[in-house]
Coordinates of C-alpha atoms and ligand atoms in Angstrom, one line a residue:
X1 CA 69.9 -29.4 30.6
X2 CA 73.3 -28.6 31.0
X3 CA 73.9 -25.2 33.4
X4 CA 75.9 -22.0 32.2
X5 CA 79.3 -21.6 34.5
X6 CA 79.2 -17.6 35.2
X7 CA 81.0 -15.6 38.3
X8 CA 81.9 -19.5 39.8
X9 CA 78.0 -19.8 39.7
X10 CA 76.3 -22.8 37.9
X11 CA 73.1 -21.4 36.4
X12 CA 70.6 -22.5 34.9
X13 CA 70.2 -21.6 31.4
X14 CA 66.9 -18.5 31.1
X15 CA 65.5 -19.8 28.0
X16 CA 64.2 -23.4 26.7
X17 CA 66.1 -23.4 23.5
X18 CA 68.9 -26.5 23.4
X19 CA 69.9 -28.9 21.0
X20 CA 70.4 -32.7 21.9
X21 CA 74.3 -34.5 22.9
X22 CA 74.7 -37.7 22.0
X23 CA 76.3 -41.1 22.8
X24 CA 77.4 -41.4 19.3
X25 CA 78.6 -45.1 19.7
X26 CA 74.2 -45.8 20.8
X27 CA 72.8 -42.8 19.6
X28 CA 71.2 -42.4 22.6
X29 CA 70.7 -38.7 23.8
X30 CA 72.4 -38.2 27.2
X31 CA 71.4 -34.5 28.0
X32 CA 70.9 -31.6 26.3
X33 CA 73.2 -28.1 25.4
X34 CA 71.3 -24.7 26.2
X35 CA 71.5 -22.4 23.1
X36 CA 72.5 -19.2 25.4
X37 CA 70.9 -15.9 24.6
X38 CA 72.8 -12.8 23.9
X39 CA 72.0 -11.3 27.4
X40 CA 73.6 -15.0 29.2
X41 CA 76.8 -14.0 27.0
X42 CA 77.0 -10.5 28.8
X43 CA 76.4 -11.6 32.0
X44 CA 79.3 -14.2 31.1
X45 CA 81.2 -11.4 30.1
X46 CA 80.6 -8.9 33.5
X47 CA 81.5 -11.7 35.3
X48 CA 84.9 -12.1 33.8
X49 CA 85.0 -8.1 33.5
X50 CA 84.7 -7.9 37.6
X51 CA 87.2 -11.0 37.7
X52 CA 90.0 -9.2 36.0
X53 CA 91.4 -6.5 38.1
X54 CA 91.6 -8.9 41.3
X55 CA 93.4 -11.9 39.0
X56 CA 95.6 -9.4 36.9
X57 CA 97.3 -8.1 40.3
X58 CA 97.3 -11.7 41.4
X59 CA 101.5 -12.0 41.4
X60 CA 102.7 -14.3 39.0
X61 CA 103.8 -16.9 41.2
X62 CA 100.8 -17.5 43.4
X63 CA 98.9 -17.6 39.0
X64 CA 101.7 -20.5 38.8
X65 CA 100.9 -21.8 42.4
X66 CA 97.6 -22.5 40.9
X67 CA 98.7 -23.9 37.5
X68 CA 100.3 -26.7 39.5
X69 CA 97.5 -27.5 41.7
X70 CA 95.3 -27.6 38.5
X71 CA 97.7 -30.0 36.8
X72 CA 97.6 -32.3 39.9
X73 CA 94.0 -31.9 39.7
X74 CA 93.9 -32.9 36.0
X75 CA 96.2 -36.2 36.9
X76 CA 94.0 -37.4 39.3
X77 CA 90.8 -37.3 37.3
X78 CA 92.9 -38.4 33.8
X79 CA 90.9 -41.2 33.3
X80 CA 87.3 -39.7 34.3
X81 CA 88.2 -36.9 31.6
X82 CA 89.3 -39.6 28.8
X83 CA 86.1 -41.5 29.3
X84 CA 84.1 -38.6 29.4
X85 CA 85.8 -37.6 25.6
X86 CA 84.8 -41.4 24.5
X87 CA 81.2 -41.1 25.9
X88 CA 80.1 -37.9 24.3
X89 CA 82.3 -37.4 21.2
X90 CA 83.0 -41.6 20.3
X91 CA 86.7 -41.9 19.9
X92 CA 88.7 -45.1 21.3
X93 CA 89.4 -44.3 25.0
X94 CA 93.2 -44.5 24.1
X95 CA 92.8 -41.9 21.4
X96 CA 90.9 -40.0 24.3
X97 CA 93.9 -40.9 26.9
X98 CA 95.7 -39.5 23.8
X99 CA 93.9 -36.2 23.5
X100 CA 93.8 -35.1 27.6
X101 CA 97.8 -36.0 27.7
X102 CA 98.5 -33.6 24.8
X103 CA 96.0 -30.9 27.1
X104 CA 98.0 -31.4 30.2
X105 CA 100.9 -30.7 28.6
X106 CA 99.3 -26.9 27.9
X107 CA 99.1 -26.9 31.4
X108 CA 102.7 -28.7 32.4
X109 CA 104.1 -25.7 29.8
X110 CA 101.4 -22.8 31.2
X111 CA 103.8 -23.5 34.6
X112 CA 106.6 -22.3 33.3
X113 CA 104.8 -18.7 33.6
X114 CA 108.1 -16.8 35.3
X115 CA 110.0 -17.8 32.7
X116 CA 107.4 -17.2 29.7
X117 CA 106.1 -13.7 30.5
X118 CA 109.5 -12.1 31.2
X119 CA 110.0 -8.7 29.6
X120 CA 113.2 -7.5 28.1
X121 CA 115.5 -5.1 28.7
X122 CA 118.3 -2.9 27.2
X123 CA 120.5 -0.7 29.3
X124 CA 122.1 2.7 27.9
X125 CA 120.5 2.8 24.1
X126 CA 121.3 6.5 24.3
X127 CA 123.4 8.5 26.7
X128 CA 121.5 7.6 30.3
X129 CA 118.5 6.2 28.7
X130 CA 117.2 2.7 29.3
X131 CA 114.6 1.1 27.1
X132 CA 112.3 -2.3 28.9
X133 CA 109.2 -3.9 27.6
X134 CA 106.8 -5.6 30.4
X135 CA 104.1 -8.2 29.9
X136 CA 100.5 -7.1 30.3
X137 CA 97.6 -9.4 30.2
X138 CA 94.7 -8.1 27.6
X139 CA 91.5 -8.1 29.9
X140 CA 89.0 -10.7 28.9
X141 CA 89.7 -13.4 26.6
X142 CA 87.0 -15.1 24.7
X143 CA 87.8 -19.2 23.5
X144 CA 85.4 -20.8 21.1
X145 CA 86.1 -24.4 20.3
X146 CA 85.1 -27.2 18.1
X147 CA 83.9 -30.7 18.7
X148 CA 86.4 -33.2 17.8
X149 CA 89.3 -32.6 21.0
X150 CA 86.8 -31.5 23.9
X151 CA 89.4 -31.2 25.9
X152 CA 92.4 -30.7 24.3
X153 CA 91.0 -27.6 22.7
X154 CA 90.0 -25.4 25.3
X155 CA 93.0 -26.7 27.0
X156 CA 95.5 -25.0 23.9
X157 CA 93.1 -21.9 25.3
X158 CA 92.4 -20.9 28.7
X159 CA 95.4 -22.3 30.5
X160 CA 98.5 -19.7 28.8
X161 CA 95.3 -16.9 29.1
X162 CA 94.9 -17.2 33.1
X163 CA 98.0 -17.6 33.6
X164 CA 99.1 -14.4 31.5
X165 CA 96.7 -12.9 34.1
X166 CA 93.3 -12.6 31.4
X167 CA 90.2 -13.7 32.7
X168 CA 88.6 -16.0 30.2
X169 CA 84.4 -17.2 28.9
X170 CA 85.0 -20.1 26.8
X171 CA 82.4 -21.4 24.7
X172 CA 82.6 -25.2 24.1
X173 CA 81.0 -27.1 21.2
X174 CA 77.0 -28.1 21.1
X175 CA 78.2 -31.3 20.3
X176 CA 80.9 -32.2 22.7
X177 CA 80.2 -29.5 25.7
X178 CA 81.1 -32.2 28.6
X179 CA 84.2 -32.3 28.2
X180 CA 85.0 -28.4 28.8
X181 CA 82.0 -28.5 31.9
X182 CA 84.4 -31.2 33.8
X183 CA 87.6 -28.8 32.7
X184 CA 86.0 -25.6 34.3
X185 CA 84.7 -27.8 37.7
X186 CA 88.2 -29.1 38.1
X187 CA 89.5 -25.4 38.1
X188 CA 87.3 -24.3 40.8
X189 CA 88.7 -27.7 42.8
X190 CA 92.2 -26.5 42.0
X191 CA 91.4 -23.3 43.7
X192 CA 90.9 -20.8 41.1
X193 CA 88.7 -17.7 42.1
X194 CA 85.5 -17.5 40.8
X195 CA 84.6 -15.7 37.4
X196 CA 88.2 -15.7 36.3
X197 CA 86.7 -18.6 34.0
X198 CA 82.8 -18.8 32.7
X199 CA 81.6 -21.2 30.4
X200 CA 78.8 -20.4 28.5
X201 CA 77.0 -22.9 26.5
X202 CA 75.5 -22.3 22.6
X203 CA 76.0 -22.1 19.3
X204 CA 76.5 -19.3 16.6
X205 CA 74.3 -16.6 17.5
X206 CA 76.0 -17.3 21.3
X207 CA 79.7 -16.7 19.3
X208 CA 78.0 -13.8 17.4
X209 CA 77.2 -12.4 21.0
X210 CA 80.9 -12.5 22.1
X211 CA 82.4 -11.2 19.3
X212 CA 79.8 -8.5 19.8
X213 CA 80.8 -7.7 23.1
X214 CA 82.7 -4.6 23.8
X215 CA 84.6 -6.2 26.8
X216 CA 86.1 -8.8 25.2
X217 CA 89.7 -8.1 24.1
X218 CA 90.7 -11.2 22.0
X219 CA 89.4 -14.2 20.7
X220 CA 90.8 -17.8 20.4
X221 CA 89.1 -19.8 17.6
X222 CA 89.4 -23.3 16.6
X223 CA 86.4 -24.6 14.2
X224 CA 85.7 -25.2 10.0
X225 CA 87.3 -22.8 7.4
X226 CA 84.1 -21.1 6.7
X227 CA 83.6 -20.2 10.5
X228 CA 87.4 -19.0 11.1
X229 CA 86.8 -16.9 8.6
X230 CA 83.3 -15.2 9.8
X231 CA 85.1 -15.3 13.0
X232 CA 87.9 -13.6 12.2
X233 CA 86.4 -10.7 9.7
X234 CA 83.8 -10.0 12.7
X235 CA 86.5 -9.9 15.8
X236 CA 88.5 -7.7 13.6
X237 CA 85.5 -5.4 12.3
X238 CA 85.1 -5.6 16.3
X239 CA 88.6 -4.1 17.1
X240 CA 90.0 -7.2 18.6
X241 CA 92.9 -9.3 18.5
X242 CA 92.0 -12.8 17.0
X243 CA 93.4 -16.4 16.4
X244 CA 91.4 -18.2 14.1
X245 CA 92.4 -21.9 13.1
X246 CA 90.6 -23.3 10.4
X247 CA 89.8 -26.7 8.6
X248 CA 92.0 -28.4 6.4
X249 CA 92.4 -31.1 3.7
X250 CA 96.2 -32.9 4.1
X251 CA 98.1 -34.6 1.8
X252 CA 100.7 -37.9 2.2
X253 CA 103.3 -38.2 -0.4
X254 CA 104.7 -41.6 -1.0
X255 CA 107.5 -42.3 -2.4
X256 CA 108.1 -45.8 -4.4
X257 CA 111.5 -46.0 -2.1
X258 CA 109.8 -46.0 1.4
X259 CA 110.1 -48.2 4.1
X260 CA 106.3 -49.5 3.7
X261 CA 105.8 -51.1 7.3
X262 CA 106.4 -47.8 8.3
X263 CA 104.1 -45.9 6.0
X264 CA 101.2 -48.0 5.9
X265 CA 100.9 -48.1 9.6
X266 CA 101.4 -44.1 9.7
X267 CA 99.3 -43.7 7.1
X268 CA 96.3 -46.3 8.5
X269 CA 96.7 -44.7 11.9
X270 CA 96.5 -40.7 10.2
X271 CA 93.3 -41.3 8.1
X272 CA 91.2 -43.4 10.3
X273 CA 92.3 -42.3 13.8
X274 CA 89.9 -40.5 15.7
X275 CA 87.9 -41.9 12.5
X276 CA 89.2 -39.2 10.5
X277 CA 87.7 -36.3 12.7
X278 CA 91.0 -34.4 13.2
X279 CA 92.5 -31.5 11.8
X280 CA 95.7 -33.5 11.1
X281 CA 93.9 -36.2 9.0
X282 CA 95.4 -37.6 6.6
X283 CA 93.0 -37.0 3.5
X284 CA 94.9 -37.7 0.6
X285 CA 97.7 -40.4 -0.3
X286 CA 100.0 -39.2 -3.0
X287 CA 101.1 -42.0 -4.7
X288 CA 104.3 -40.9 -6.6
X289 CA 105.8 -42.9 -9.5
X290 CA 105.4 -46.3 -9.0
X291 CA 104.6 -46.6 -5.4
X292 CA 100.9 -47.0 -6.0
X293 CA 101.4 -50.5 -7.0
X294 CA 102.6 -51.2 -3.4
X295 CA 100.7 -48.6 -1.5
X296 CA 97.2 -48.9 -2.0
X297 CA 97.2 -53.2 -1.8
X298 CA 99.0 -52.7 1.4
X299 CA 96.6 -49.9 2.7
X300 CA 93.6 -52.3 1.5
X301 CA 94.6 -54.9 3.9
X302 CA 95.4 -52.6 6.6
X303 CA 92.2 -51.2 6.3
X304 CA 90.0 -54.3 6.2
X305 CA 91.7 -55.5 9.4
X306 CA 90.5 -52.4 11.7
X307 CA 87.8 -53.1 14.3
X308 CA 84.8 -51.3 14.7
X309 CA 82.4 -50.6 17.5
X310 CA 82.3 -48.5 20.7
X311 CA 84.9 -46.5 21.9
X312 CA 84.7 -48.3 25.3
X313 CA 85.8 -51.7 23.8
X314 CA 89.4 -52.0 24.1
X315 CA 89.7 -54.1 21.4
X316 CA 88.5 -51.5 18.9
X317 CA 90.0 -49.4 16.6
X318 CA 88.1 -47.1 15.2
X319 CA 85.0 -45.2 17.0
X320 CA 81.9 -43.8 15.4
X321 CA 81.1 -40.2 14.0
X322 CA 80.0 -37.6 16.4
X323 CA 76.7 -37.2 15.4
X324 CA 73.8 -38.5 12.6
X325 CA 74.1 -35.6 10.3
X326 CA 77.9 -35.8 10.2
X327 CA 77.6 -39.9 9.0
X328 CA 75.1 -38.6 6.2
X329 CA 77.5 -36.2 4.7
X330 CA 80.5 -38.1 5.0
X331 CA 78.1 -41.3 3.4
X332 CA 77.5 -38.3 0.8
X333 CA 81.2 -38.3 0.1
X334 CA 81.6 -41.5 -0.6
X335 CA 79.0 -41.5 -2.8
X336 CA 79.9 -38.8 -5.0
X337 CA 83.4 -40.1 -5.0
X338 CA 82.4 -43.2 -6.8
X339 CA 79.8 -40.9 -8.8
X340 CA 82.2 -38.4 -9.8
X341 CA 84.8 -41.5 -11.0
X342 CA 87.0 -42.6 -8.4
X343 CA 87.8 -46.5 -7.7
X344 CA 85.8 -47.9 -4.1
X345 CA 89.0 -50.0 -3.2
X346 CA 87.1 -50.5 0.6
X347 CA 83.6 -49.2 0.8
X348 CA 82.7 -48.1 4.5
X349 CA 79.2 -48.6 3.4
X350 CA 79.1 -52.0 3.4
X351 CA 76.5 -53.3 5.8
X352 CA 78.8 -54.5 8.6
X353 CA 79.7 -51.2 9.3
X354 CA 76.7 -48.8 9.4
X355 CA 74.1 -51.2 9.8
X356 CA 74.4 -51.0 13.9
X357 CA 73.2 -48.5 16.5
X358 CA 75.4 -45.5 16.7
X359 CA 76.7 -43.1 13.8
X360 CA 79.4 -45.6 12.3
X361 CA 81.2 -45.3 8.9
X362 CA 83.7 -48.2 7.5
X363 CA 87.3 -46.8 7.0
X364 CA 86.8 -46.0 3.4
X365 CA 89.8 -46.0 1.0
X366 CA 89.2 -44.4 -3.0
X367 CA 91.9 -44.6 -5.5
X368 CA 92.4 -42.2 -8.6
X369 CA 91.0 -39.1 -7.5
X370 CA 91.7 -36.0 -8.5
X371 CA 91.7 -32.4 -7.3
X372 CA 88.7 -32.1 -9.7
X373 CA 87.0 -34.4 -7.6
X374 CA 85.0 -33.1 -4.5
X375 CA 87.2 -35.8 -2.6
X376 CA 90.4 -34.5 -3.8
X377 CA 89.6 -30.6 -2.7
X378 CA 86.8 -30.9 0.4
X379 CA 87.5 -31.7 3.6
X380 CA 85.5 -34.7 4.7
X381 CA 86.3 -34.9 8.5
X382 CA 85.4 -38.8 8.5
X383 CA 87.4 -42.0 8.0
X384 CA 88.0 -41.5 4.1
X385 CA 91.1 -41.8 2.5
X386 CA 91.6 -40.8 -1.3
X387 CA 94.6 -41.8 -3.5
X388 CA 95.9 -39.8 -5.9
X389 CA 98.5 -40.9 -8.5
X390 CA 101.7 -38.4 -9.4
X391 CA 104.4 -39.2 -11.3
X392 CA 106.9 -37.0 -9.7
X393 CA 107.3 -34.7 -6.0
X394 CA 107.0 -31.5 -8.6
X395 CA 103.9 -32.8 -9.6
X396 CA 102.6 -33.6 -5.9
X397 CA 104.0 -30.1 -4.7
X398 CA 102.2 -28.6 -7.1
X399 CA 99.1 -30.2 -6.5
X400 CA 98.8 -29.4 -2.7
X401 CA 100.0 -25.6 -3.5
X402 CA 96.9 -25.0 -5.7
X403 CA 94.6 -25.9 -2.9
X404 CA 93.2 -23.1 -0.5
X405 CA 93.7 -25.1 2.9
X406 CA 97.7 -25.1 4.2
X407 CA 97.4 -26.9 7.5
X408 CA 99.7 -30.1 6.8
X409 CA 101.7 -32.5 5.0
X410 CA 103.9 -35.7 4.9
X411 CA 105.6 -37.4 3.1
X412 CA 107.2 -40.8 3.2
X413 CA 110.7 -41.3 1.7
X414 CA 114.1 -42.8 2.4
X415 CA 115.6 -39.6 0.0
X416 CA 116.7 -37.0 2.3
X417 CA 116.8 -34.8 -0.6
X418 CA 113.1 -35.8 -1.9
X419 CA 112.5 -34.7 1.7
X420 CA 114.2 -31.7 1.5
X421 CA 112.3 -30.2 -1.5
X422 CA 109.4 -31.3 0.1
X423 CA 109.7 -29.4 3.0
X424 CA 111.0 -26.2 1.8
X425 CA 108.5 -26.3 -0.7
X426 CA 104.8 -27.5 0.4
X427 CA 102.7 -24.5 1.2
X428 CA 101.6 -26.0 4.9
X429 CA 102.7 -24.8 8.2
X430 CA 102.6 -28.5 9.4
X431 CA 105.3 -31.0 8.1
X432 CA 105.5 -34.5 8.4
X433 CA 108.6 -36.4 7.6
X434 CA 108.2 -40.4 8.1
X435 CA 105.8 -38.8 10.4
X436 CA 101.8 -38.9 9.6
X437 CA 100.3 -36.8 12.6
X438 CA 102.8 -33.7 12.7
X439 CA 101.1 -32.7 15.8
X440 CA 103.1 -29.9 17.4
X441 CA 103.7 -30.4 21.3
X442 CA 102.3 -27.8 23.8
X443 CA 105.7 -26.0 23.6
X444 CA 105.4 -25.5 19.9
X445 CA 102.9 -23.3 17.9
X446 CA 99.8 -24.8 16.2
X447 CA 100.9 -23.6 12.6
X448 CA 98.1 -24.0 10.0
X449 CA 98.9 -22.1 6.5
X450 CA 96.5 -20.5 4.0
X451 CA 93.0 -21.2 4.9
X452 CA 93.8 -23.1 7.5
X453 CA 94.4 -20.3 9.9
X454 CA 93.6 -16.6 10.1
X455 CA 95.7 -14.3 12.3
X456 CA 99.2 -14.0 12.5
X457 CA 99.9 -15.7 16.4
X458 CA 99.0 -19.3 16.3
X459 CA 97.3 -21.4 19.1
X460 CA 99.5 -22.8 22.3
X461 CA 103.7 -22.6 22.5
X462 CA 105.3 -19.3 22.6
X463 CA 102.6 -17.8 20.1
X464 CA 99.8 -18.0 23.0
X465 CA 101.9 -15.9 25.3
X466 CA 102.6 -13.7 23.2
X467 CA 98.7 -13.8 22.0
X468 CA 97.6 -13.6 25.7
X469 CA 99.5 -10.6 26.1
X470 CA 100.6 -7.1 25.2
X471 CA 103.8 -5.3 25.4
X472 CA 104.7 -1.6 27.4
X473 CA 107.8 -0.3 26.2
X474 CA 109.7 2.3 28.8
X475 CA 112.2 4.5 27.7
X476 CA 113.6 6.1 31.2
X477 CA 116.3 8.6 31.6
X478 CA 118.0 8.9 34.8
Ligands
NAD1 P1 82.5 -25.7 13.4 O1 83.1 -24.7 12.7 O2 81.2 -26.3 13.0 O3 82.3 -25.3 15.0 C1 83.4 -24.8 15.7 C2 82.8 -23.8 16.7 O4 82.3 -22.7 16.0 C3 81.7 -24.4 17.5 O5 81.8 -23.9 18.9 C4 80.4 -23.8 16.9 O6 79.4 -23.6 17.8 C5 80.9 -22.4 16.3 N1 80.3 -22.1 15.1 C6 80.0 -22.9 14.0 N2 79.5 -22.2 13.0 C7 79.5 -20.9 13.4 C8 79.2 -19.6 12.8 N3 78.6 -19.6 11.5 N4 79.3 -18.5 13.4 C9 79.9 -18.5 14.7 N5 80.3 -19.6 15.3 C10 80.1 -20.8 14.7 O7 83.6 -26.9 13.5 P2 83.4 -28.4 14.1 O8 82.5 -29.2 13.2 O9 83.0 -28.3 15.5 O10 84.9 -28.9 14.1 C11 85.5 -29.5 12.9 C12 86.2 -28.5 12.2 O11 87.3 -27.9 13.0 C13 87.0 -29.1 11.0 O12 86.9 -28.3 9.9 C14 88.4 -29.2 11.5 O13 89.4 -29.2 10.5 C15 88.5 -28.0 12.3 N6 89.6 -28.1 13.3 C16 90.7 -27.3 13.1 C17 91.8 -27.4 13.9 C18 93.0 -26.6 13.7 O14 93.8 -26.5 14.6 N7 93.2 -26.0 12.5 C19 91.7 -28.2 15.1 C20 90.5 -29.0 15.3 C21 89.5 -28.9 14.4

């Protein structure tokens, strides 16, 4: 059983209840995640509590000093972290490589602390009167994350809150906890003093507990729409500040004067990457005008030529699903895609796919669906791409405005002006142009739309800072 991370203690979890983690690509259980009790939570929470004076007078620099030592830390054991991703949540090790680059960069941007929490200051705003703000940390920060980026996740989190000077009690996912354990053992090695980050291990009632909990300040969420949400009516019904990301169901326009080398590939690589388990997925192909005719043949024979199999395997493209339960509902997709009308172009149900050890789907590509359609609305979080047909951008705006998720779009086109309208005009605070992955770098906000988020300060880039911190303004007279 894994052990809770409390006060730079690892302790063993009071109670028997756990769940089981898997090697999805075997299905083989590999240990087993403690479902902490309420009372582990607060003494998660004291811990960070009696952390917080110490590390908020801790001067900025020496914060840094440790920011860099973590980052050297993190470089050493790069490939021990991307493995560990593969092992426990099934992704290709280069998607994994993928994932802990983009959470190093939180921590390559976090260094740049000096810079980041400077104040600001105007001189003489009335006769002899100066007016500053300063840069106060909020006290302790609580991170819940979700389990398709392990490691990239918390790493959005608890990097820009420590280094604001919060202490921090993340909570990783059931599923994919060993990611986030390796994270918080490297800190210690880099230095960090104890109980400025706990980890404590569970599942809802566990995040019920620290939203609950008087102490904590603010709370970073990353997880499914219908968990943002409880997460962020119940922080704010708590009094705290919140950042809730949320799922999302994105949408590829094509246009018939693309450059299709381009698009299939980005499209291929959007949809069945991280076999569909990411927030940026592509869901849904927008065929616009004629471009179907060349789209979907193209995306059948891309789609028919990706390799399945373990993660481990270099020469495989496309991992399993995290877990059993997840491969059931997305095989219940499928099936109520081709119930509910739509045209099985490739079926990832076909017996070379899921008829091996492990929780493996086929890349699955439907054509003609429809937002009436389950597979034109839901989010599926598996390797399923719809098509949809338009017969003009209006149309295809229109279509992804209706929706209730915002988190991103593309669209593939040679017409800057097609492009144009497009952007200004798709209700998503992610934008793709040639681009099928518009993942935002560390240095940039994480800006879902609509559903997609709740709060108003968005994960990582300038948003965290400011999310990690609270303002004093000093009007002096001398
Ligand atoms: P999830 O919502 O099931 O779990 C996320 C976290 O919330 C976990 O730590 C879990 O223990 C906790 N949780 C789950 N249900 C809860 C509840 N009722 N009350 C309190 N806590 C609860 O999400 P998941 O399946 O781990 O991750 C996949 C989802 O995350 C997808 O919907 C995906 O789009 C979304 N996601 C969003 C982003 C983003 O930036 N918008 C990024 C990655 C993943």
């Amino acid at each position: 059983m894994l052990s809770n991370l409390i006060g730079g203690k690892w302790r063993e979890p009071r109670g028997a209840r756990s769940v089981p983690l898997f090697n999805p690509a075997t299905g083989e259980v590999i240990e087993q995640t403690p479902l902490s009790s309420a009372a582990e939570v607060e003494d998660a929470v004291a811990a960070a509590v009696r952390a917080w004076p110490g590390w908020a007078a801790t001067p900025v620099l020496e914060r840094t000093r440790l920011m860099f030592s973590y980052k050297t830390v993190l470089e050493r054991h790069f490939e021990e972290l991307a493995a560990i991703v593969t092992r426990n949540h099934g992704k290709t090790l280069e998607e994994a490589r993928g994932e802990v680059r983009r959470g190093i960069e939180v921590v390559d941007f976090a260094c740049s602390a000096p810079t980041l929490l400077q104040g600001r200051t105007l001189r003489a705003v009335s006769t002899a009167i100066d007016q500053d703000y300063y840069r106060y940390p909020l006290g302790v920060v609580g991170g819940i994350v979700p389990f398709n980026f392990p490691v990239m996740i918390p790493l959005w989190m608890f990097p820009l809150a420590l280094v604001s000077g919060n202490t921090f009690v993340l909570k990783p996912s059931e599923r994919t906890p060993l990611g986030a354990v390796r994270l918080a053992e490297l800190l210690t090695d880099a230095g960090f003093p104890d109980g400025v980050l706990n980890l404590v291990h569970g599942a809802a009632e566990t995040v019920n507990a620290m939203l609950a909990a008087p102490e904590v300040r603010a709370i970073s969420f990353v997880g499914s729409e219908p968990a943002a949400r409880h997460v962020y009516q119940e922080s704010a019904r708590h009094g705290k500040r919140v950042q809730a990301a949320g799922g999302a169901k994105n949408h590829i326009f094509v246009l018939p004067d693309t450059d299709w080398d381009m698009a299939t590939s980005a499209i291929i690589n959007s949809a069945f990457g991280n076999a569909g388990e990411r927030c940026l997925a592509g869901s849904v192909a927008v065929a616009i005008g004629e471009a179907a005719d060349q789209l979907v043949p193209r995306l059948e024979a891309a789609a028919r030529k990706l390799k399945l199999g373990p993660g481990d395997d270099p020469a495989v493209d496309m991992g399993p699903l995290v877990a059993d339960d997840h491969r059931l509902r997305v095989l219940g997709h499928i099936e109520r895609a081709a119930a509910q009308g739509a045209d099985l172009v490739v079926d990832g149900r076909a017996p070379e796919y899921v008829q091996r050890p492990g929780f493996f789907v086929g890349p699955t590509i439907v054509d003609r669906v429809t937002p009436a359609m389950a597979a034109g609305r839901e989010e599926i979080f598996g390797p399923v791409l719809s098509i949809s047909r338009v017969k003009d951008v209006r149309e295809a705006i229109n279509l992804v405005n209706r929706l209730p998720l915002g988190n991103m779009a593309a669209v593939f086109t040679g017409s800057g002006r097609a492009a144009r309208q497009f952007r200004d005009e798709v209700e998503c605070g992610m934008i793709g142009i040639n681009v099928g992955v518009a993942q935002p770098l560390a240095f940039y906000p994480f800006t879902g739309w609509k559903s997609s988020f709740y709060g108003d300060l968005h994960l990582q880039g300038s948003d965290g800072i400011e999310f990690y911190t609270r303002k004093k303004i000093v009007v002096s007279r001398w």
